[in-house]
mmCIF file of C-alpha atoms in Angstrom:
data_model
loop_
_atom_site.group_PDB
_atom_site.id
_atom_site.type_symbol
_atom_site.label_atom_id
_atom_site.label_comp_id
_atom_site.label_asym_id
_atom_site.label_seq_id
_atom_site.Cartn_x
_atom_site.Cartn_y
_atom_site.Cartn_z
ATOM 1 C CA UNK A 110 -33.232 36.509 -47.365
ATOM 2 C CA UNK A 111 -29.906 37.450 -45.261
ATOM 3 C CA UNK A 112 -29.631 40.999 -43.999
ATOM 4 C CA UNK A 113 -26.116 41.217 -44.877
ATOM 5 C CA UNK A 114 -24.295 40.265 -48.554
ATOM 6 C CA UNK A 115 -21.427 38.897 -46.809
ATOM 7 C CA UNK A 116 -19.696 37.240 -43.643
ATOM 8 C CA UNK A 117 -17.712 40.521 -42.832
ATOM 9 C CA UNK A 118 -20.990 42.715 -43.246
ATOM 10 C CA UNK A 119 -22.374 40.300 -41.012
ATOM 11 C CA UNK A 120 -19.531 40.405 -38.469
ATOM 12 C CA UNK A 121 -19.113 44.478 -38.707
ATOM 13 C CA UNK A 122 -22.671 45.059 -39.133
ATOM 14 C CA UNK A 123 -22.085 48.273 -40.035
ATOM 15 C CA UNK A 124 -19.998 50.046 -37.115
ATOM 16 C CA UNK A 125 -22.257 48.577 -34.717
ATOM 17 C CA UNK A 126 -20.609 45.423 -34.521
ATOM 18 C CA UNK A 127 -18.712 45.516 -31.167
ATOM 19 C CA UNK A 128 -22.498 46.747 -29.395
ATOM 20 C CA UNK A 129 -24.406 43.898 -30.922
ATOM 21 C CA UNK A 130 -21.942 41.112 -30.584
ATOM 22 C CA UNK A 131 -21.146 41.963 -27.122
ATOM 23 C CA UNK A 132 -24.849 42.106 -25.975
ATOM 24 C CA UNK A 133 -24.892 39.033 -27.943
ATOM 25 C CA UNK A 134 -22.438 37.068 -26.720
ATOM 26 C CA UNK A 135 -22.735 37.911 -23.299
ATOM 27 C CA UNK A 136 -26.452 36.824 -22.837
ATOM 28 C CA UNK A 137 -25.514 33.307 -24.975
ATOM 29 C CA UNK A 138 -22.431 32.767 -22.942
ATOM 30 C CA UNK A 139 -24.608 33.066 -20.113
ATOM 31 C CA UNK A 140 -27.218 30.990 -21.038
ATOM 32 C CA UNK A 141 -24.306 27.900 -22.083
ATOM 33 C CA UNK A 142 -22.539 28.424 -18.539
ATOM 34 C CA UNK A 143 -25.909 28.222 -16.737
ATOM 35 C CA UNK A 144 -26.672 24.738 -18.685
ATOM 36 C CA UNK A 145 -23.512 23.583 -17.348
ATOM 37 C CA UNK A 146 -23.438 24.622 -14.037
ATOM 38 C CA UNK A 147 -27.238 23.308 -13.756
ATOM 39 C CA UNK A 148 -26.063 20.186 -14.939
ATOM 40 C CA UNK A 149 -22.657 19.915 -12.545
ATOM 41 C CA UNK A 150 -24.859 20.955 -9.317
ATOM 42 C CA UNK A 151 -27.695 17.774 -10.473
ATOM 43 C CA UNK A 152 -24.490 15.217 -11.147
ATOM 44 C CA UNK A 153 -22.617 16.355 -7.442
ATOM 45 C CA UNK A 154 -25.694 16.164 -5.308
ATOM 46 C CA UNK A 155 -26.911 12.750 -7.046
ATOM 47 C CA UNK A 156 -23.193 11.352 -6.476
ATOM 48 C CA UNK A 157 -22.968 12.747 -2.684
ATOM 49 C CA UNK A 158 -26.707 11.163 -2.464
ATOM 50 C CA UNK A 159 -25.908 8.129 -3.973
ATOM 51 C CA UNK A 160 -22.577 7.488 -1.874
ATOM 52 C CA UNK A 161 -24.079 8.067 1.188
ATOM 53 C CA UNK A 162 -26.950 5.843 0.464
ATOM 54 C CA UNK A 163 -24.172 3.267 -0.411
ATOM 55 C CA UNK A 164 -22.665 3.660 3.061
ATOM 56 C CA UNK A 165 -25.450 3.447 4.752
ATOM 57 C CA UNK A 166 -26.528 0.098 3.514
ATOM 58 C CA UNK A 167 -22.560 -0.906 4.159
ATOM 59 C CA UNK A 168 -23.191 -0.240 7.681
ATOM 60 C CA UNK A 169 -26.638 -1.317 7.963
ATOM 61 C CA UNK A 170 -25.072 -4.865 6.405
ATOM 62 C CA UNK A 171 -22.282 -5.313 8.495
ATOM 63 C CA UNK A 172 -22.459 -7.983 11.563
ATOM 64 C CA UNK A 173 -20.349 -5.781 14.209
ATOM 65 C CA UNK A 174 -22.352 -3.006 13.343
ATOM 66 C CA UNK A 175 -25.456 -4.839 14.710
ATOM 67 C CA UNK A 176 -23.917 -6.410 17.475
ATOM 68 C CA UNK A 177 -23.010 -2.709 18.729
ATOM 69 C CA UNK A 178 -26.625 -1.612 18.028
ATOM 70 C CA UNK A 179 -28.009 -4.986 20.011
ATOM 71 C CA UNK B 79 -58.976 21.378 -7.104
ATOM 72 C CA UNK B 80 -57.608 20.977 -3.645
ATOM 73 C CA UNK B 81 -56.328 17.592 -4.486
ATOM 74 C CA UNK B 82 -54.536 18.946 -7.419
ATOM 75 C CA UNK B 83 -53.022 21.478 -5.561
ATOM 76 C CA UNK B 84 -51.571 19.566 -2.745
ATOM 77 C CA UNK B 85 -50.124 16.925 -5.109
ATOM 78 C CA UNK B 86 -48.359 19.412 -6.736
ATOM 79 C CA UNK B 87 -47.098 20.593 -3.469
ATOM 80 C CA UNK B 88 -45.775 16.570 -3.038
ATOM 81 C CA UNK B 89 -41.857 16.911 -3.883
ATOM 82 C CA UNK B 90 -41.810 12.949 -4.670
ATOM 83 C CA UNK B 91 -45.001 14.027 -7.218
ATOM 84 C CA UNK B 92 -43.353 17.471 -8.536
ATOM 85 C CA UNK B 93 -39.585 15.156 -8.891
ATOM 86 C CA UNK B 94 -41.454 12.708 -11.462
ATOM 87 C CA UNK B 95 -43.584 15.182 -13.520
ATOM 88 C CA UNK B 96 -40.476 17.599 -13.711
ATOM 89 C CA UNK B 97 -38.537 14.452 -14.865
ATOM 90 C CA UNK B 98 -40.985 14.090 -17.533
ATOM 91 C CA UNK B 99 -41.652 18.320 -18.334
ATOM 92 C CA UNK B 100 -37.931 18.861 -18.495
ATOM 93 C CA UNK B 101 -36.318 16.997 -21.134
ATOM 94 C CA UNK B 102 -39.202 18.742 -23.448
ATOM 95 C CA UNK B 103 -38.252 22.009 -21.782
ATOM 96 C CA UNK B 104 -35.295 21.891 -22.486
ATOM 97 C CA UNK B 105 -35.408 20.985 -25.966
ATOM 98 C CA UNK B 106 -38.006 23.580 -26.673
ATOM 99 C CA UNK B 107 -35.727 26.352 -25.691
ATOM 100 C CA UNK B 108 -32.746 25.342 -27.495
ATOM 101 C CA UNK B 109 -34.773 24.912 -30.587
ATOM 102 C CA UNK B 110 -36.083 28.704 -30.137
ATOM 103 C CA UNK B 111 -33.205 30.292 -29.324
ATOM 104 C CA UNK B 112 -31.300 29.105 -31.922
ATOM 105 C CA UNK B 113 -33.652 30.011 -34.474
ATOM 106 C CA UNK B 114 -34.347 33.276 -32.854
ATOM 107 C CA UNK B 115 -30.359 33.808 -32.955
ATOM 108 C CA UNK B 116 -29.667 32.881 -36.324
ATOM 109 C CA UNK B 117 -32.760 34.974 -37.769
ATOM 110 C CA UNK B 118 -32.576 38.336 -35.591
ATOM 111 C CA UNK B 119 -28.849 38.767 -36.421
ATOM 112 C CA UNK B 120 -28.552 37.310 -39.770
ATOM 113 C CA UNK B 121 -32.016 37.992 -41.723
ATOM 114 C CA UNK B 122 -33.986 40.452 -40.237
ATOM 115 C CA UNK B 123 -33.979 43.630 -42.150
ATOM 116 C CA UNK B 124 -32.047 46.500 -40.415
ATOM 117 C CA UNK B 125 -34.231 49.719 -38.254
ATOM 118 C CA UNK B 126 -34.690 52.411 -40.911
ATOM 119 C CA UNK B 127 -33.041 54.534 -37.646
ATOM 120 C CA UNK B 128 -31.194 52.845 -35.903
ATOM 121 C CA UNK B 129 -29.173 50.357 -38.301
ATOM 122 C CA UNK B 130 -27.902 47.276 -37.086
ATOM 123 C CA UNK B 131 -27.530 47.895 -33.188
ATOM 124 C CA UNK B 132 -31.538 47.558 -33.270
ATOM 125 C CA UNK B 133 -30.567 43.445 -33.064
ATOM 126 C CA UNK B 134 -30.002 43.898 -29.396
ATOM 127 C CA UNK B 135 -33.691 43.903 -28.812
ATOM 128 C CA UNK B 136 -33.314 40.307 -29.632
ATOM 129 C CA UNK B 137 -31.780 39.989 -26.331
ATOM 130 C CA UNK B 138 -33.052 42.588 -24.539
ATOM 131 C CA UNK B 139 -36.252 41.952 -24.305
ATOM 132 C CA UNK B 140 -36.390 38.887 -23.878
ATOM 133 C CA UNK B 141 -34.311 39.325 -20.383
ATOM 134 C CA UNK B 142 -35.580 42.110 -19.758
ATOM 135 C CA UNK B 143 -39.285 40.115 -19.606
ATOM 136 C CA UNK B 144 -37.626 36.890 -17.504
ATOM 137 C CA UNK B 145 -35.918 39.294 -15.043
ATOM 138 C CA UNK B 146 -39.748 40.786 -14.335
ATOM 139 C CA UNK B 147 -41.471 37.469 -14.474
ATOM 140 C CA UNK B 148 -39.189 35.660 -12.330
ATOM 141 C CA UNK B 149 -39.670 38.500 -9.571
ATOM 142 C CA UNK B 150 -43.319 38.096 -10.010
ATOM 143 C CA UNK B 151 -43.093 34.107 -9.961
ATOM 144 C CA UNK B 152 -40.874 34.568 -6.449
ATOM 145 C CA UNK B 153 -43.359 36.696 -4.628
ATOM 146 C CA UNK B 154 -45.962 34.149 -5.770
ATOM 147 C CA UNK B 155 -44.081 31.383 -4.674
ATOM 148 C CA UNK B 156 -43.615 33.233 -1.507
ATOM 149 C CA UNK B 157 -47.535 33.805 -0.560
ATOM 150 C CA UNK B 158 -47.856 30.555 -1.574
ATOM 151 C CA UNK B 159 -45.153 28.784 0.557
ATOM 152 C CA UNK B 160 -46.608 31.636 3.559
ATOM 153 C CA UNK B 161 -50.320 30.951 3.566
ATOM 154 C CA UNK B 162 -50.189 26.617 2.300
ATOM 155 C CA UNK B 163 -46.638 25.985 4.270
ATOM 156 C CA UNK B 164 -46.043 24.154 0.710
ATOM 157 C CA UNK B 165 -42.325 23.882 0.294
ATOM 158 C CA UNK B 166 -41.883 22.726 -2.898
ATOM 159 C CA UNK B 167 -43.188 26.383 -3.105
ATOM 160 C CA UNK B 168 -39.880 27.726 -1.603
ATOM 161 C CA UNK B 169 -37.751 25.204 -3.057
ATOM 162 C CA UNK B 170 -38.512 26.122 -6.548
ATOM 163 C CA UNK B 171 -38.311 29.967 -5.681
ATOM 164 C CA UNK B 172 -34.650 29.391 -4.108
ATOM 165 C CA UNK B 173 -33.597 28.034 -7.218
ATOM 166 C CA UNK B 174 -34.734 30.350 -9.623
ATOM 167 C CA UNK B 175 -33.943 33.711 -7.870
ATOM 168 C CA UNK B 176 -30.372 33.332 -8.891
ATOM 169 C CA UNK B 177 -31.199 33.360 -13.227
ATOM 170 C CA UNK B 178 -33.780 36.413 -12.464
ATOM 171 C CA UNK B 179 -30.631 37.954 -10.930
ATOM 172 C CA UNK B 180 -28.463 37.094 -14.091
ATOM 173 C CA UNK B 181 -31.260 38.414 -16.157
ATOM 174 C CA UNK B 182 -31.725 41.437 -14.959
ATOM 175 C CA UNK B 183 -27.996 41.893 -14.876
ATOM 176 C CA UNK B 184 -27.943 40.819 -18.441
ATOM 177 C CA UNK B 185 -30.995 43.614 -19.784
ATOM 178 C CA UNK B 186 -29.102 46.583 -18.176
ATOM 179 C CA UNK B 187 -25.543 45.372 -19.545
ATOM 180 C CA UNK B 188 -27.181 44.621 -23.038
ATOM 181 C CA UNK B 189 -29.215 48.295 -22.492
ATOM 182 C CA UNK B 190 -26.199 49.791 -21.677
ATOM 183 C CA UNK B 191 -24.254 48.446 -24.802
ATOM 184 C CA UNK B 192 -27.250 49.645 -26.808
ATOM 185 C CA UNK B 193 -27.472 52.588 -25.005
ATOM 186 C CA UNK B 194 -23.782 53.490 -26.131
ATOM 187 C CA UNK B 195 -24.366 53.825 -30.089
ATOM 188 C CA UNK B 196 -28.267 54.887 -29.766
ATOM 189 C CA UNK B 197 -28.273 57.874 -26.893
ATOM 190 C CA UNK B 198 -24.918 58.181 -27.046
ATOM 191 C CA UNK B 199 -24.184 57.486 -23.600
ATOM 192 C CA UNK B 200 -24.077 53.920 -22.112
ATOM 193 C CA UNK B 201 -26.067 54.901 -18.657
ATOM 194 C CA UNK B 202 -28.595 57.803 -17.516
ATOM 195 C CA UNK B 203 -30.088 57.962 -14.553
ATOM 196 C CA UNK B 204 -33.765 57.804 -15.710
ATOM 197 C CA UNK B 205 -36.643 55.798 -14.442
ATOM 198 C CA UNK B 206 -36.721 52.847 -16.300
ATOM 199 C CA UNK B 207 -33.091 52.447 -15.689
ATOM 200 C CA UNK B 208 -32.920 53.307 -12.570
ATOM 201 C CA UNK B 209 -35.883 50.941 -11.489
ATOM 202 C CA UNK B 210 -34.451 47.813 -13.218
ATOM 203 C CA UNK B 211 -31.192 48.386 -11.354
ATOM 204 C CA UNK B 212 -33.007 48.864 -7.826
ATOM 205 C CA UNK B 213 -35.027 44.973 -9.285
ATOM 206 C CA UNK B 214 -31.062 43.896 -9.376
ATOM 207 C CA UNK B 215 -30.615 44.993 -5.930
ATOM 208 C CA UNK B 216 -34.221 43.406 -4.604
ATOM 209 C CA UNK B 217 -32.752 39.966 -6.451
ATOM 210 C CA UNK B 218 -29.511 39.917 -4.458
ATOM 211 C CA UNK B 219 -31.365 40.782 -1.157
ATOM 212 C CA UNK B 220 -34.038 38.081 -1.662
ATOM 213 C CA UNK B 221 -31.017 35.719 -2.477
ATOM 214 C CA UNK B 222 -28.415 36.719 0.613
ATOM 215 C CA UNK B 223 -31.308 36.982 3.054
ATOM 216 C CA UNK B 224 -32.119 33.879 2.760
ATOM 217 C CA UNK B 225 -28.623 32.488 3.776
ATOM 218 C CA UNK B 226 -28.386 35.117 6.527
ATOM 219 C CA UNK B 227 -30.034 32.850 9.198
ATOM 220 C CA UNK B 228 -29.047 29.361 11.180
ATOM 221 C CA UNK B 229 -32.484 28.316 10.786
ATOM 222 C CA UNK B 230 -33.269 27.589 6.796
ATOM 223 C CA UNK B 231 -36.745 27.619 7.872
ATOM 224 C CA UNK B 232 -36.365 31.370 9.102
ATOM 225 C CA UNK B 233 -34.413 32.331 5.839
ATOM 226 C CA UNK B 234 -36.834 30.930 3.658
ATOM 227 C CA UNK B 235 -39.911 32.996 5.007
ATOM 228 C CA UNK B 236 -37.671 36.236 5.030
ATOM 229 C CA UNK B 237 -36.989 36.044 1.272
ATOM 230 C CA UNK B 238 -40.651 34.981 1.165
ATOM 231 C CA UNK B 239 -41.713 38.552 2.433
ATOM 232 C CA UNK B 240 -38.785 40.190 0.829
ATOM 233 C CA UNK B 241 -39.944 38.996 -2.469
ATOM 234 C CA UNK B 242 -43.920 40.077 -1.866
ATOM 235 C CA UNK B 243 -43.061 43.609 -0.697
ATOM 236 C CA UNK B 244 -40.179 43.973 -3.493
ATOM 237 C CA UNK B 245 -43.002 43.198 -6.120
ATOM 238 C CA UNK B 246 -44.221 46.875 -5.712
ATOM 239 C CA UNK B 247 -41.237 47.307 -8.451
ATOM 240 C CA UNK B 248 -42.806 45.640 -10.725
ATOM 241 C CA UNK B 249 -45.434 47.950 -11.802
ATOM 242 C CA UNK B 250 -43.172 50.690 -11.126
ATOM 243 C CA UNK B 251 -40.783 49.258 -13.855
ATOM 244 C CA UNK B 252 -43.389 48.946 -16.288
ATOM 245 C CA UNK B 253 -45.213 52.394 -15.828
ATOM 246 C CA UNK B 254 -41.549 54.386 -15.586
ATOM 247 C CA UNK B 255 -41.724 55.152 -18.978
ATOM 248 C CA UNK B 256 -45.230 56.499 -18.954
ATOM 249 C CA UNK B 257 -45.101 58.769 -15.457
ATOM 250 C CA UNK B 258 -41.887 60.219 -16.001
ATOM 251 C CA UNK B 259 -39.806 61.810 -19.354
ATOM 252 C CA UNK B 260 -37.471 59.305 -19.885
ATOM 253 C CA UNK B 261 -34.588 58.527 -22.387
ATOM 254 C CA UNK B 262 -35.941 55.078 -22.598
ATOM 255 C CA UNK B 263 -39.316 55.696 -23.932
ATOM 256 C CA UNK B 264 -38.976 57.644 -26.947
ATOM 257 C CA UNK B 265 -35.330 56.441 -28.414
ATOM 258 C CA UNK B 266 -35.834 52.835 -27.973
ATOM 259 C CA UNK B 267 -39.348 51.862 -28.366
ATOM 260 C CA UNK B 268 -39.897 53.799 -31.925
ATOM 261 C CA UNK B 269 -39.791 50.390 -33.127
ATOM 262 C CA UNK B 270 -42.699 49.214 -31.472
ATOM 263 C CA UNK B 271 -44.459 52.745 -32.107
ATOM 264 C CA UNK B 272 -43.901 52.196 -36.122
ATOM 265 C CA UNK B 273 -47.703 50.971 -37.039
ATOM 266 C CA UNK B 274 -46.557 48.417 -39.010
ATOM 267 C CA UNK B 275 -43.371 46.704 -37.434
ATOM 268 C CA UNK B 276 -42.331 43.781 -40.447
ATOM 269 C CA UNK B 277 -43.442 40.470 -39.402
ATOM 270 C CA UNK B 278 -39.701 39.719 -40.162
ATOM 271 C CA UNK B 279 -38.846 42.149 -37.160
ATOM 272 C CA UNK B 280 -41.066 40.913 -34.621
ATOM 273 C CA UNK B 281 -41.075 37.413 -35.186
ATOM 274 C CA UNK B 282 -37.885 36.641 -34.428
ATOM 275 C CA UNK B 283 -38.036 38.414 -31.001
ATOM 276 C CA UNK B 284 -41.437 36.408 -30.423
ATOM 277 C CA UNK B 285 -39.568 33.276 -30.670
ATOM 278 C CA UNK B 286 -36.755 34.557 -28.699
ATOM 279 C CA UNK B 287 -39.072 35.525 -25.921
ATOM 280 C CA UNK B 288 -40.902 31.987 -26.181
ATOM 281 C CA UNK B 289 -37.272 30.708 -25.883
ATOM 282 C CA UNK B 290 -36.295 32.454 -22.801
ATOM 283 C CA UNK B 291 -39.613 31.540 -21.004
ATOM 284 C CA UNK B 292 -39.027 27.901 -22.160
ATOM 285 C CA UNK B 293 -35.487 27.811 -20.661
ATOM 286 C CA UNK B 294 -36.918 29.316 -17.386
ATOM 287 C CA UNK B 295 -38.980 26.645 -17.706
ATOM 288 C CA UNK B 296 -36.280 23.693 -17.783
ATOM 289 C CA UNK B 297 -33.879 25.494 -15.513
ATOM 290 C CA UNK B 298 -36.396 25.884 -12.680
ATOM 291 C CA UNK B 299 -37.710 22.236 -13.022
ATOM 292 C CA UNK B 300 -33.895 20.744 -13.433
ATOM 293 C CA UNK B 301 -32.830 22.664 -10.403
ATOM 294 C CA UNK B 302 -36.011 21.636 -8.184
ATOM 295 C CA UNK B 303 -35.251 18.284 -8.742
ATOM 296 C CA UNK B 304 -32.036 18.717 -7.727
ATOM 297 C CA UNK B 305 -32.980 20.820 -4.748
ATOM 298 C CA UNK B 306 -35.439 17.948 -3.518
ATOM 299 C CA UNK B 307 -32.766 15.609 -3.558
ATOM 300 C CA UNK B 308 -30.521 17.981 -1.442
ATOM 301 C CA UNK B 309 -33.510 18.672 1.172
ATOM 302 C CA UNK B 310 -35.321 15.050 0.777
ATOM 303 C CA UNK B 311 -32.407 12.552 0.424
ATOM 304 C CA UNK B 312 -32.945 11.227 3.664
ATOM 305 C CA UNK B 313 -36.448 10.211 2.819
ATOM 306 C CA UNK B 314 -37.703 6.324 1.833
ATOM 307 C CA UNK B 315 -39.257 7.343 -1.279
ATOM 308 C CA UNK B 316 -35.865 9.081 -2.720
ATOM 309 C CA UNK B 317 -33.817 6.096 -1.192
ATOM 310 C CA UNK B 318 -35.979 3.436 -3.258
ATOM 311 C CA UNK B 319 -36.016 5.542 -6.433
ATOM 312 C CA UNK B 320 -31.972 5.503 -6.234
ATOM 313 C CA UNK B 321 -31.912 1.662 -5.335
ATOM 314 C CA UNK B 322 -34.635 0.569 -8.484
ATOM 315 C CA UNK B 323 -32.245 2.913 -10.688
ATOM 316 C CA UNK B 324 -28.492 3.493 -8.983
#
């Protein structure tokens, strides 16, 4: 059974609003932002991984590459 | 045993179970969190006390639990990478030093803003307080010290030792409230005190606290995977893995 018998109870909670929803929203915001950043920092290090690994293979392929090496 | 352990300490091993752990994880937490959320601020019953700003313990605790584990997890982590060299060890304690940080950060800010309408003041300089904000300070040392050196090596076993001599907080933390008078003891925890707290009180910050553990969980185990491709892309195994699967 809900705590409150409306929305704007809910939102107001009874002059405490403003404490509860800032502690609140703070610690979820947080928690979002983390999920993204965690997910940004895995995508940029796979793409800088994965284009370097793409140029090495160009250079390990290419004939005046291996001529310089032999 | 010693098999197990040394496996574990394998980044190519630790990269494929994580792979496997973290989707779970991460699915875990989200489902906890969000039925923590939705039942500590919408149907649990209001304190008899303290009304309606009681809810922050929803999100309180549950930091304020992370932000002591994940100290106790680094200077683990530390004696571990010390006395077994294992880096996976390290790697794992780099990358989860910096939500420890944000959760200790998080319990004093949420304390504070609880503080406010409970004490009437939104900071005291009391034991419990004080303590947690000198664990805030330990985090950022532990996180800068490591980048203070040229060698990463060098950095790594400094936060190591900063972590296993910072630990002594810990305790202290946990016992403030019992060896000196403090505000924190008596106004907050009367909840806890009550001899019967409503399951519909506690439950919900059980789940949250299962939630927060489970996100420390997937966060840790996403960014170690990530780490081992930063400090292991040059290896044979990581260059295969990205050719089978580009």
């Amino acid at each position: 059974m809900m705590a409150f018998e409306s929305l704007a109870e809910l939102v107001s909670m009874g002059s405490h609003g403003p404490y509860v929803w800032t502690a609140w929203g703070a610690t979820l915001g947080f928690l979002l932002l983390s999920v993204i950043l965690v997910r940004g920092e895995s995508r940029g290090v796979r793409r800088t991984l994965r284009r370097r690994l793409r140029r090495d293979a160009a250079v390990a392929s290419s004939p005046s590459e291996d001529q310089d090496e032999g | 045993m010693w098999a197990f352990f040394h496996k574990l300490g394998s980044p190519r091993w630790f990269y494929g179970i994580a792979a496997r752990l973290s989707p779970w994880c991460w699915a875990l937490a989200l489902a906890l969190i969000l039925i923590g959320s939705v039942w500590g601020l919408a149907f649990a019953p209001a304190d008899y006390q303290q009304g309606n700003s009681f809810r922050i313990i929803y999100v309180h605790v549950p930091a304020a639990f992370l932000a002591q584990s994940i100290f106790m997890a680094l200077a683990a982590s530390g004696f571990v990478f010390m006395v077994w060299k294992i880096k996976i060890a390290d790697m794992a304690a780099a990358m989860m030093a910096p939500l420890g940080a944000a959760m200790t950060a998080i319990a004093l800010l949420s304390g504070s803003v609880w503080g406010k309408p409970t004490w009437g003041t939104w900071w005291q300089w009391d034991a419990r307080l004080t303590s947690m904000l000198i664990l805030l300070f330990l985090y950022l040392g532990v996180m800068l010290i490591r980048r203070a050196f040229a060698r990463p090596q060098s950095g790594a076993k400094a936060a190591s030792v900063l972590a296993m001599v910072g630990v002594i907080n810990i305790p202290i933390i946990k016992y403030s409230v019992e060896w000196w008078n403090t505000l924190h003891q008596p106004a907050s925890f009367t909840i806890t005190e009550r001899p019967a707290m409503p399951l519909e009180m506690w439950m919900p910050l059980l789940i949250m606290v299962l939630g927060f553990y489970a996100f420390f969980a997937a966060f840790t185990l996403t960014r170690t995977r990530t780490e081992i491709l930063r400090r292991e892309g040059h290896k044979r195994w990581v260059k295969e893995l990205f050719e089978e699967r580009p």
